[in-house]
Amino acid sequence: MNFSELEERDGLRWSALIWPWSRLEATRSVIPFAAMYTPLKNLQNMPPLLRYEPVNCKTCTTLLNPYCRIDPNQKIWMCPFCSGRNPIPPQYSEIAQNNLPAEQIFTTVEYMLPRPMAPPPAFVFVLDTCVSDAELRVAKESLMKAISLVPPETIVGLVSFGKNVNIHVLGFTDSVKSYVLRGDKEYTSQNIKDLLNLGIIGSQAILGGQSVPVQGATRFLQPISECEFMFTSVLEDLDKDPWPVKQNQRPKRCNYTALSIAVALLESSYQGYGARVVALLGGPPTQDPGKVVKLELGDTLRSHADIERDYAPFYRKAVKAFDKIATRAVNAGHTIDIFSCSLDQVGLYEMRSCVDRTGGYFVTSEAFSHPMFKKSFEMFFKSN
Ligand SMILES: [Zn+2]
């Protein structure tokens, strides 16, 4: 058998070429069984998209395929994986050896399911304003560049933070420019929803056959085509965090609360759809919840050795806090990306579950003005 010919015919590459016959044989296999499939690959002999739901085996959910035996007289089909017998559905009543549906003839078919189309992707930017004026300016420029690189229907939102969290209004529904929530307070999803009047968590409105965020969240989440001017002017007016920083102290930073609010914005309106929280961080969280270091500069950030020896007093609590955010994002099907731009550490080790568990990107660089950040950020949006 010519395997490359098979790959050419089906667009599939397998890690193993023979399927194990028993559980024992499967456990003896060194390489895990996997298949790589290229969706929308242009295959020579593929039928047009099938615009109906596939037929499943009741027992093991295998889809009806050319290797299933059909019995037109008894109106049943046999599953080759579990040997289960399934009734032929009524819409296939005309089925016969010389009148087979496409999925019984071709070894690879693609379905286009008759379901409502997913809304465009959404990005909520989380911007740290506890950085120097020059750094903030570069970060803002990168954000403006980013929105010019994604399609105009993309939904965007903006959250900035320092000691407190600002949630910026991008829709023209009221005269309020932004909502401010305390950075040192632990809010639940429900608290944030109530305070920002986001509507029912997880609810979706269907407009013209398209699923759109509920009214409450549309103040903060808008398509770029509608809010580009607003987004740009909000960014232009955005200054360094006004909260005074005492000598020999770090700025008060609430990374946890800012991320938590950004996740809540998406939870309330984009549950189950493609959305990312993109955080631009300039330093470590110094406020609870999620604090990784004290305000005093004399108190140095924990090192890897400190964590190993359990000498990092905030480590466990911070990990637990950020893990909660990760769980919420995972449950909503959303991704968190962290771009950390600081000479010192920003506590990525404590925040790692947010990125690891949601399949996001970690990019670390020494400053927003460093080409490493600028180029990575641009590539991130070009490839998205
Ligand atoms: Zn089956």
Coordinates of N, CA and C and ligand atoms in Angstrom, one line a residue, residues 57-62 79-84 86, ligand 1:
C57 N -23.1 6.8 15.5 CA -23.4 5.5 16.1 C -23.9 5.9 17.5
K58 N -25.0 5.2 18.0 CA -25.6 5.5 19.3 C -24.6 5.2 20.4
T59 N -23.8 4.1 20.2 CA -23.0 3.7 21.3 C -21.7 4.4 21.4
C60 N -20.9 4.6 20.3 CA -19.6 5.1 20.4 C -19.4 6.4 19.6
T61 N -20.5 7.0 19.1 CA -20.5 8.2 18.3 C -19.7 8.2 17.0
T62 N -19.2 7.0 16.6 CA -18.6 7.0 15.2 C -19.6 7.5 14.2
C79 N -21.9 -0.5 13.1 CA -20.7 0.3 13.4 C -19.4 -0.6 13.3
P80 N -18.4 -0.3 12.6 CA -17.2 -1.1 12.5 C -16.3 -1.1 13.8
F81 N -16.5 0.0 14.6 CA -15.7 0.1 15.8 C -16.3 -0.7 17.0
C82 N -17.6 -0.6 17.2 CA -18.2 -1.2 18.4 C -19.1 -2.3 18.0
S83 N -19.3 -2.6 16.7 CA -20.2 -3.6 16.2 C -21.7 -3.3 16.6
G84 N -21.9 -2.1 17.0 CA -23.3 -1.7 17.4 C -24.2 -1.6 16.1
N86 N -27.3 0.3 14.4 CA -28.0 1.5 14.4 C -29.1 1.6 13.4
Ligands
ZN1 ZN -20.2 2.3 17.4

